[in-house]
Each structure stands twice: as structure tokens, then as C-alpha cells.
Amino acid sequence: DTAVSQTPKYLVTQMGNDKSIKCEQNLGHDTMYWYKQDSKKFLKIMFSYNNKELIINETVPNRFSPKSPDKAHLNLHINSLELGDSAVYFCASSPLGEGELFFGEGSRLTVL
Amino acid sequence: KQEVTQIPAALSVPEGENLVLNCSFTDSAIYNLQWFRQDPGKGLTSLLLIQSSQREQTSGRLNASLDKSSGRSTLYIAASQPGDSATYLCAVNSNDYKLSFGAGTTVTVRA
């Protein structure tokens, strides 16, 4: 059983399209995150949710909208995709905001 | 704002040699520090988590130390193997619940 699973693993799309990435964790954790890893492999936090409530929202364009229907799911919707959105997006979860993080396998987004 | 630096950026050693990976951070007000491993095209695998009250953690051939006052952590990997080749990332969990990552150290262990 995969602890943190993301779909799709690969996503290739045109500029201007809208796309979503889904994330689910079966660890019973309260906190979930979205991270972006750019071409230089640097990981940066985008959002954090605790029990379906947004607690961290870094400087991210409002084209990015996270949605947490329940504490086991955190989806990322991106509107009007731009070339610079191409990256690997990682979902993660932890038991508490300061607990050990568990990552998904990543979703590689390529915008053409 | 927490800044995390990892030195060196890349490291190549012959099999059997011990590895020493360094991580430094600017703000000592942290909850914990976590070391991860990332293989090419893969997600991050947690290796060790050190709470701010701890000085070190050990798991098999891995040992991580934490000196919070000086803002440093070191990951030691004993008797390296080709399977240890990967990128190792240090992440600091600050009091604002944000995890700040270093850029990583890419390790190559030559057979």
C-alpha cells in the first residue's frame, strides 16, 4: 500500500489549459502539503493544510488553488498554465505540523 | 526567514569509504531536522528525523548529528555502497511549521 499517492505521475499540456493533480494519504495524518521542485532540484513549500484548513500559503500565484475535501486528500488545481509552471510537484503528509514528513512520488508537469 | 545550505553540492567516493554530508541553517528556532534521500525521477524517502532536543539519531549505517546552537547537522554514512548513490536533502522544520530544504548533495559511490 502506497502511503502518499499522487495522480497523475506525468502530465503534459498546453499553455493556457487548466489541470489538477490529486493526492491521497492513508497514514491518518492531520497535515498535508504541496511542494514544488524546480529544474534546479530546489524544493519549495507552496501550501499546507491541517485537518482541511489552510495554514500555510506561500507566495504562489492565485492560479494555483488547493482543495482539501477531507483530511486524507489534498488536490492542486492550476488555472491558465504557463511555461514557468513546468516542474515536479510533490505532495507530503505529516502527523502534526512539526512531525516527520512522508512524500509522494511526485507529479511531473510539462507545459508546452 | 530560514536559509538552509548543504555542502558539498556533489561528492564522489570509492566504495567502502565513509561519507560526510553537511547541512547548515540560519535560524536555530527549529522543531526538528530531517534528512531525506532522493533517487533520480523519484520522490523523497525519509532517512532520519532529529528533534530539536536531540543531539543525534542512528539508523543502521546512517548517523545524523544536530548542533542547534551553531545551526549545523551532519549526516554520516559508514562503509558506502554503490546503492547509496543518490541526492541527500536536509530539511529544517522551523517554528512556523514551514519545512525549508537545502539544495542537496549528490553522492556517487564508485564500485
PDB file of C-alpha atoms in Angstrom:
ATOM      1  CA  ASP A   1       0.000   0.000   0.000  1.00  0.00           C
ATOM      2  CA  THR A   2       1.377   3.370  -1.011  1.00  0.00           C
ATOM      3  CA  ALA A   3       1.303   5.756   1.951  1.00  0.00           C
ATOM      4  CA  VAL A   4       1.111   9.007  -0.050  1.00  0.00           C
ATOM      5  CA  SER A   5      -0.088   8.619  -3.615  1.00  0.00           C
ATOM      6  CA  GLN A   6      -0.332  11.246  -6.335  1.00  0.00           C
ATOM      7  CA  THR A   7      -2.005  11.147  -9.733  1.00  0.00           C
ATOM      8  CA  PRO A   8      -1.121  11.641 -12.461  1.00  0.00           C
ATOM      9  CA  LYS A   9       2.602  10.897 -12.332  1.00  0.00           C
ATOM     10  CA  TYR A  10       3.192  12.672 -15.646  1.00  0.00           C
ATOM     11  CA  LEU A  11       1.202  15.495 -17.183  1.00  0.00           C
ATOM     12  CA  VAL A  12       1.948  17.201 -20.494  1.00  0.00           C
ATOM     13  CA  THR A  13      -0.322  20.056 -21.524  1.00  0.00           C
ATOM     14  CA  GLN A  14      -0.529  23.273 -23.496  1.00  0.00           C
ATOM     15  CA  MET A  15      -0.196  26.808 -22.154  1.00  0.00           C
ATOM     16  CA  GLY A  16      -3.485  28.267 -21.009  1.00  0.00           C
ATOM     17  CA  ASN A  17      -5.057  24.953 -20.028  1.00  0.00           C
ATOM     18  CA  ASP A  18      -6.384  24.102 -16.566  1.00  0.00           C
ATOM     19  CA  LYS A  19      -5.196  20.927 -14.844  1.00  0.00           C
ATOM     20  CA  SER A  20      -5.464  19.164 -11.495  1.00  0.00           C
ATOM     21  CA  ILE A  21      -3.183  16.885  -9.508  1.00  0.00           C
ATOM     22  CA  LYS A  22      -4.686  14.662  -6.847  1.00  0.00           C
ATOM     23  CA  CYS A  23      -3.100  13.458  -3.622  1.00  0.00           C
ATOM     24  CA  GLU A  24      -4.262  10.934  -1.071  1.00  0.00           C
ATOM     25  CA  GLN A  25      -2.610   9.666   2.114  1.00  0.00           C
ATOM     26  CA  ASN A  26      -3.611   6.578   4.075  1.00  0.00           C
ATOM     27  CA  LEU A  27      -1.422   7.289   7.098  1.00  0.00           C
ATOM     28  CA  GLY A  28      -4.101   9.011   9.161  1.00  0.00           C
ATOM     29  CA  HIS A  29      -2.054  12.219   9.208  1.00  0.00           C
ATOM     30  CA  ASP A  30      -3.627  15.588  10.006  1.00  0.00           C
ATOM     31  CA  THR A  31      -1.333  17.766   7.901  1.00  0.00           C
ATOM     32  CA  MET A  32      -0.759  17.702   4.151  1.00  0.00           C
ATOM     33  CA  TYR A  33       1.472  19.780   1.897  1.00  0.00           C
ATOM     34  CA  TRP A  34       2.231  20.680  -1.672  1.00  0.00           C
ATOM     35  CA  TYR A  35       5.862  21.307  -2.652  1.00  0.00           C
ATOM     36  CA  LYS A  36       7.309  22.397  -5.984  1.00  0.00           C
ATOM     37  CA  GLN A  37      10.696  21.161  -7.200  1.00  0.00           C
ATOM     38  CA  ASP A  38      12.091  23.306  -9.982  1.00  0.00           C
ATOM     39  CA  SER A  39      14.618  22.468 -12.690  1.00  0.00           C
ATOM     40  CA  LYS A  40      17.471  23.126 -10.264  1.00  0.00           C
ATOM     41  CA  LYS A  41      16.007  20.469  -7.942  1.00  0.00           C
ATOM     42  CA  PHE A  42      15.226  23.011  -5.244  1.00  0.00           C
ATOM     43  CA  LEU A  43      12.144  22.129  -3.156  1.00  0.00           C
ATOM     44  CA  LYS A  44       9.875  24.919  -2.001  1.00  0.00           C
ATOM     45  CA  ILE A  45       6.667  24.742   0.008  1.00  0.00           C
ATOM     46  CA  MET A  46       3.512  26.008  -1.668  1.00  0.00           C
ATOM     47  CA  PHE A  47       0.649  25.119   0.662  1.00  0.00           C
ATOM     48  CA  SER A  48      -0.038  23.330   3.914  1.00  0.00           C
ATOM     49  CA  TYR A  49      -3.388  22.109   5.217  1.00  0.00           C
ATOM     50  CA  ASN A  50      -4.148  20.916   8.725  1.00  0.00           C
ATOM     51  CA  ASN A  51      -7.406  18.989   9.106  1.00  0.00           C
ATOM     52  CA  LYS A  52      -8.802  20.500   5.886  1.00  0.00           C
ATOM     53  CA  GLU A  53      -7.865  24.050   6.890  1.00  0.00           C
ATOM     54  CA  LEU A  54      -5.249  26.113   5.061  1.00  0.00           C
ATOM     55  CA  ILE A  55      -2.378  27.039   7.418  1.00  0.00           C
ATOM     56  CA  ILE A  56       0.449  27.944   5.023  1.00  0.00           C
ATOM     57  CA  ASN A  57       0.055  29.751   1.740  1.00  0.00           C
ATOM     58  CA  GLU A  58       3.395  30.840   0.370  1.00  0.00           C
ATOM     59  CA  THR A  59       3.818  33.415  -2.346  1.00  0.00           C
ATOM     60  CA  VAL A  60       2.124  31.408  -5.038  1.00  0.00           C
ATOM     61  CA  PRO A  61       0.110  32.881  -7.955  1.00  0.00           C
ATOM     62  CA  ASN A  62      -3.621  32.667  -7.329  1.00  0.00           C
ATOM     63  CA  ARG A  63      -3.856  30.496 -10.444  1.00  0.00           C
ATOM     64  CA  PHE A  64      -2.922  27.721  -8.012  1.00  0.00           C
ATOM     65  CA  SER A  65      -5.802  26.629  -5.797  1.00  0.00           C
ATOM     66  CA  PRO A  66      -5.557  23.779  -3.313  1.00  0.00           C
ATOM     67  CA  LYS A  67      -8.645  21.913  -2.184  1.00  0.00           C
ATOM     68  CA  SER A  68      -8.956  19.520   0.732  1.00  0.00           C
ATOM     69  CA  PRO A  69     -12.289  17.647   0.712  1.00  0.00           C
ATOM     70  CA  ASP A  70     -11.198  15.692   3.796  1.00  0.00           C
ATOM     71  CA  LYS A  71      -8.018  15.320   5.794  1.00  0.00           C
ATOM     72  CA  ALA A  72      -6.824  12.361   3.687  1.00  0.00           C
ATOM     73  CA  HIS A  73      -6.942  14.292   0.406  1.00  0.00           C
ATOM     74  CA  LEU A  74      -5.298  17.449  -0.863  1.00  0.00           C
ATOM     75  CA  ASN A  75      -5.732  18.292  -4.529  1.00  0.00           C
ATOM     76  CA  LEU A  76      -3.988  21.024  -6.506  1.00  0.00           C
ATOM     77  CA  HIS A  77      -5.777  22.812  -9.312  1.00  0.00           C
ATOM     78  CA  ILE A  78      -3.862  25.083 -11.672  1.00  0.00           C
ATOM     79  CA  ASN A  79      -5.612  27.540 -13.990  1.00  0.00           C
ATOM     80  CA  SER A  80      -4.211  29.149 -17.146  1.00  0.00           C
ATOM     81  CA  LEU A  81      -0.993  27.144 -17.132  1.00  0.00           C
ATOM     82  CA  GLU A  82       2.233  28.957 -18.032  1.00  0.00           C
ATOM     83  CA  LEU A  83       5.606  27.673 -19.230  1.00  0.00           C
ATOM     84  CA  GLY A  84       7.155  28.502 -15.853  1.00  0.00           C
ATOM     85  CA  ASP A  85       4.762  26.126 -14.115  1.00  0.00           C
ATOM     86  CA  SER A  86       6.723  23.192 -15.533  1.00  0.00           C
ATOM     87  CA  ALA A  87       8.176  21.377 -12.520  1.00  0.00           C
ATOM     88  CA  VAL A  88       7.722  18.344 -10.339  1.00  0.00           C
ATOM     89  CA  TYR A  89       5.003  18.784  -7.730  1.00  0.00           C
ATOM     90  CA  PHE A  90       5.257  16.738  -4.562  1.00  0.00           C
ATOM     91  CA  CYS A  91       2.530  16.018  -2.071  1.00  0.00           C
ATOM     92  CA  ALA A  92       3.503  15.191   1.510  1.00  0.00           C
ATOM     93  CA  SER A  93       1.863  14.498   4.837  1.00  0.00           C
ATOM     94  CA  SER A  94       2.859  14.524   8.498  1.00  0.00           C
ATOM     95  CA  PRO A  95       1.109  13.578  11.738  1.00  0.00           C
ATOM     96  CA  LEU A  96       1.379  17.146  13.003  1.00  0.00           C
ATOM     97  CA  GLY A  97       2.818  20.364  11.628  1.00  0.00           C
ATOM     98  CA  GLU A  98       6.159  19.549  13.217  1.00  0.00           C
ATOM     99  CA  GLY A  99       6.214  15.783  12.618  1.00  0.00           C
ATOM    100  CA  GLU A 100       8.113  13.593  10.197  1.00  0.00           C
ATOM    101  CA  LEU A 101       7.184  14.174   6.570  1.00  0.00           C
ATOM    102  CA  PHE A 102       6.261  11.445   4.113  1.00  0.00           C
ATOM    103  CA  PHE A 103       6.355  12.290   0.425  1.00  0.00           C
ATOM    104  CA  GLY A 104       4.559  11.029  -2.622  1.00  0.00           C
ATOM    105  CA  GLU A 105       6.414  10.020  -5.789  1.00  0.00           C
ATOM    106  CA  GLY A 106       5.829  13.383  -7.450  1.00  0.00           C
ATOM    107  CA  SER A 107       3.866  14.584 -10.481  1.00  0.00           C
ATOM    108  CA  ARG A 108       5.967  15.903 -13.362  1.00  0.00           C
ATOM    109  CA  LEU A 109       4.127  18.710 -15.126  1.00  0.00           C
ATOM    110  CA  THR A 110       5.347  19.867 -18.536  1.00  0.00           C
ATOM    111  CA  VAL A 111       3.718  22.908 -20.097  1.00  0.00           C
ATOM    112  CA  LEU A 112       4.323  23.348 -23.845  1.00  0.00           C
TER     113      LEU A 112
ATOM    114  CA  LYS B   1      13.498  33.550   7.009  1.00  0.00           C
ATOM    115  CA  GLN B   2      15.221  30.177   7.370  1.00  0.00           C
ATOM    116  CA  GLU B   3      18.084  29.530   4.933  1.00  0.00           C
ATOM    117  CA  VAL B   4      19.461  26.007   4.583  1.00  0.00           C
ATOM    118  CA  THR B   5      22.809  25.311   2.926  1.00  0.00           C
ATOM    119  CA  GLN B   6      24.304  21.953   2.043  1.00  0.00           C
ATOM    120  CA  ILE B   7      27.974  21.431   1.345  1.00  0.00           C
ATOM    121  CA  PRO B   8      29.340  19.941  -0.812  1.00  0.00           C
ATOM    122  CA  ALA B   9      26.930  20.079  -3.738  1.00  0.00           C
ATOM    123  CA  ALA B  10      28.374  16.853  -5.127  1.00  0.00           C
ATOM    124  CA  LEU B  11      30.586  14.096  -3.807  1.00  0.00           C
ATOM    125  CA  SER B  12      32.202  11.080  -5.481  1.00  0.00           C
ATOM    126  CA  VAL B  13      33.867   8.381  -3.404  1.00  0.00           C
ATOM    127  CA  PRO B  14      35.097   4.810  -3.888  1.00  0.00           C
ATOM    128  CA  GLU B  15      33.023   2.032  -2.395  1.00  0.00           C
ATOM    129  CA  GLY B  16      33.758   1.408   1.282  1.00  0.00           C
ATOM    130  CA  GLU B  17      34.685   4.973   2.128  1.00  0.00           C
ATOM    131  CA  ASN B  18      32.706   6.850   4.794  1.00  0.00           C
ATOM    132  CA  LEU B  19      30.535   9.754   3.650  1.00  0.00           C
ATOM    133  CA  VAL B  20      30.165  13.057   5.496  1.00  0.00           C
ATOM    134  CA  LEU B  21      27.397  15.404   4.355  1.00  0.00           C
ATOM    135  CA  ASN B  22      26.977  18.830   5.906  1.00  0.00           C
ATOM    136  CA  CYS B  23      23.897  20.969   6.443  1.00  0.00           C
ATOM    137  CA  SER B  24      23.760  24.430   7.997  1.00  0.00           C
ATOM    138  CA  PHE B  25      20.778  26.628   8.831  1.00  0.00           C
ATOM    139  CA  THR B  26      20.455  30.267   9.844  1.00  0.00           C
ATOM    140  CA  ASP B  27      17.648  30.258  12.427  1.00  0.00           C
ATOM    141  CA  SER B  28      18.137  27.975  15.431  1.00  0.00           C
ATOM    142  CA  ALA B  29      14.435  28.145  16.437  1.00  0.00           C
ATOM    143  CA  ILE B  30      13.506  24.788  14.964  1.00  0.00           C
ATOM    144  CA  TYR B  31      11.216  21.879  15.812  1.00  0.00           C
ATOM    145  CA  ASN B  32      13.283  19.241  14.085  1.00  0.00           C
ATOM    146  CA  LEU B  33      15.588  18.472  11.193  1.00  0.00           C
ATOM    147  CA  GLN B  34      15.027  15.706   8.695  1.00  0.00           C
ATOM    148  CA  TRP B  35      17.369  14.019   6.235  1.00  0.00           C
ATOM    149  CA  PHE B  36      15.922  12.636   3.008  1.00  0.00           C
ATOM    150  CA  ARG B  37      17.203  10.619   0.103  1.00  0.00           C
ATOM    151  CA  GLN B  38      16.017  11.264  -3.461  1.00  0.00           C
ATOM    152  CA  ASP B  39      16.762   8.917  -6.342  1.00  0.00           C
ATOM    153  CA  PRO B  40      16.552  10.291  -9.913  1.00  0.00           C
ATOM    154  CA  GLY B  41      12.938  10.735 -11.015  1.00  0.00           C
ATOM    155  CA  LYS B  42      11.640   9.562  -7.647  1.00  0.00           C
ATOM    156  CA  GLY B  43      10.098  11.016  -4.528  1.00  0.00           C
ATOM    157  CA  LEU B  44      11.811  11.686  -1.226  1.00  0.00           C
ATOM    158  CA  THR B  45      12.476   8.922   1.273  1.00  0.00           C
ATOM    159  CA  SER B  46      12.854   9.922   4.900  1.00  0.00           C
ATOM    160  CA  LEU B  47      16.123   8.683   6.405  1.00  0.00           C
ATOM    161  CA  LEU B  48      16.351  10.248   9.846  1.00  0.00           C
ATOM    162  CA  LEU B  49      14.393  12.757  11.908  1.00  0.00           C
ATOM    163  CA  ILE B  50      16.149  14.583  14.748  1.00  0.00           C
ATOM    164  CA  GLN B  51      14.003  16.519  17.219  1.00  0.00           C
ATOM    165  CA  SER B  52      15.365  19.851  18.419  1.00  0.00           C
ATOM    166  CA  SER B  53      16.029  18.365  21.881  1.00  0.00           C
ATOM    167  CA  GLN B  54      18.170  15.536  20.465  1.00  0.00           C
ATOM    168  CA  ARG B  55      21.863  15.556  19.579  1.00  0.00           C
ATOM    169  CA  GLU B  56      21.880  12.607  17.195  1.00  0.00           C
ATOM    170  CA  GLN B  57      19.919   9.790  15.580  1.00  0.00           C
ATOM    171  CA  THR B  58      21.149   6.497  14.197  1.00  0.00           C
ATOM    172  CA  SER B  59      19.717   4.014  11.736  1.00  0.00           C
ATOM    173  CA  GLY B  60      21.921   1.198  10.514  1.00  0.00           C
ATOM    174  CA  ARG B  61      24.925   2.689   8.712  1.00  0.00           C
ATOM    175  CA  LEU B  62      23.470   6.187   8.997  1.00  0.00           C
ATOM    176  CA  ASN B  63      24.115   8.625  11.804  1.00  0.00           C
ATOM    177  CA  ALA B  64      22.920  12.218  11.926  1.00  0.00           C
ATOM    178  CA  SER B  65      24.044  14.792  14.453  1.00  0.00           C
ATOM    179  CA  LEU B  66      22.442  18.110  15.343  1.00  0.00           C
ATOM    180  CA  ASP B  67      24.060  21.156  16.924  1.00  0.00           C
ATOM    181  CA  LYS B  68      21.156  23.565  17.128  1.00  0.00           C
ATOM    182  CA  SER B  69      23.083  26.426  18.697  1.00  0.00           C
ATOM    183  CA  SER B  70      25.572  26.550  15.844  1.00  0.00           C
ATOM    184  CA  GLY B  71      22.954  25.745  13.200  1.00  0.00           C
ATOM    185  CA  ARG B  72      24.590  22.586  11.901  1.00  0.00           C
ATOM    186  CA  SER B  73      23.744  18.982  11.153  1.00  0.00           C
ATOM    187  CA  THR B  74      25.959  16.270   9.715  1.00  0.00           C
ATOM    188  CA  LEU B  75      24.901  13.024   8.085  1.00  0.00           C
ATOM    189  CA  TYR B  76      27.450  10.216   8.268  1.00  0.00           C
ATOM    190  CA  ILE B  77      27.118   7.154   6.070  1.00  0.00           C
ATOM    191  CA  ALA B  78      29.522   4.393   7.025  1.00  0.00           C
ATOM    192  CA  ALA B  79      31.112   1.979   4.559  1.00  0.00           C
ATOM    193  CA  SER B  80      29.420   3.437   1.480  1.00  0.00           C
ATOM    194  CA  GLN B  81      27.968   1.180  -1.212  1.00  0.00           C
ATOM    195  CA  PRO B  82      27.038   1.890  -4.853  1.00  0.00           C
ATOM    196  CA  GLY B  83      23.386   1.670  -3.767  1.00  0.00           C
ATOM    197  CA  ASP B  84      23.951   4.766  -1.619  1.00  0.00           C
ATOM    198  CA  SER B  85      24.311   6.865  -4.780  1.00  0.00           C
ATOM    199  CA  ALA B  86      21.516   9.442  -4.665  1.00  0.00           C
ATOM    200  CA  THR B  87      20.826  13.054  -3.734  1.00  0.00           C
ATOM    201  CA  TYR B  88      20.622  13.691   0.006  1.00  0.00           C
ATOM    202  CA  LEU B  89      18.460  16.553   1.200  1.00  0.00           C
ATOM    203  CA  CYS B  90      18.430  18.254   4.556  1.00  0.00           C
ATOM    204  CA  ALA B  91      15.173  19.912   5.691  1.00  0.00           C
ATOM    205  CA  VAL B  92      14.642  22.113   8.715  1.00  0.00           C
ATOM    206  CA  ASN B  93      11.196  22.396  10.316  1.00  0.00           C
ATOM    207  CA  SER B  94      11.013  25.873  11.796  1.00  0.00           C
ATOM    208  CA  ASN B  95       8.669  27.132  14.481  1.00  0.00           C
ATOM    209  CA  ASP B  96       6.333  28.470  11.806  1.00  0.00           C
ATOM    210  CA  TYR B  97       5.606  24.901  10.593  1.00  0.00           C
ATOM    211  CA  LYS B  98       7.476  25.501   7.365  1.00  0.00           C
ATOM    212  CA  LEU B  99       9.959  22.944   6.151  1.00  0.00           C
ATOM    213  CA  SER B 100      12.932  24.608   4.468  1.00  0.00           C
ATOM    214  CA  PHE B 101      15.071  22.465   2.208  1.00  0.00           C
ATOM    215  CA  GLY B 102      18.696  22.674   1.245  1.00  0.00           C
ATOM    216  CA  ALA B 103      19.676  22.236  -2.399  1.00  0.00           C
ATOM    217  CA  GLY B 104      21.021  18.758  -1.696  1.00  0.00           C
ATOM    218  CA  THR B 105      24.290  16.853  -2.007  1.00  0.00           C
ATOM    219  CA  THR B 106      24.514  14.461  -4.941  1.00  0.00           C
ATOM    220  CA  VAL B 107      26.538  11.406  -3.954  1.00  0.00           C
ATOM    221  CA  THR B 108      28.173   8.945  -6.335  1.00  0.00           C
ATOM    222  CA  VAL B 109      29.738   5.807  -4.886  1.00  0.00           C
ATOM    223  CA  ARG B 110      32.073   4.141  -7.371  1.00  0.00           C
ATOM    224  CA  ALA B 111      32.301   0.356  -7.397  1.00  0.00           C
TER     225      ALA B 111
END
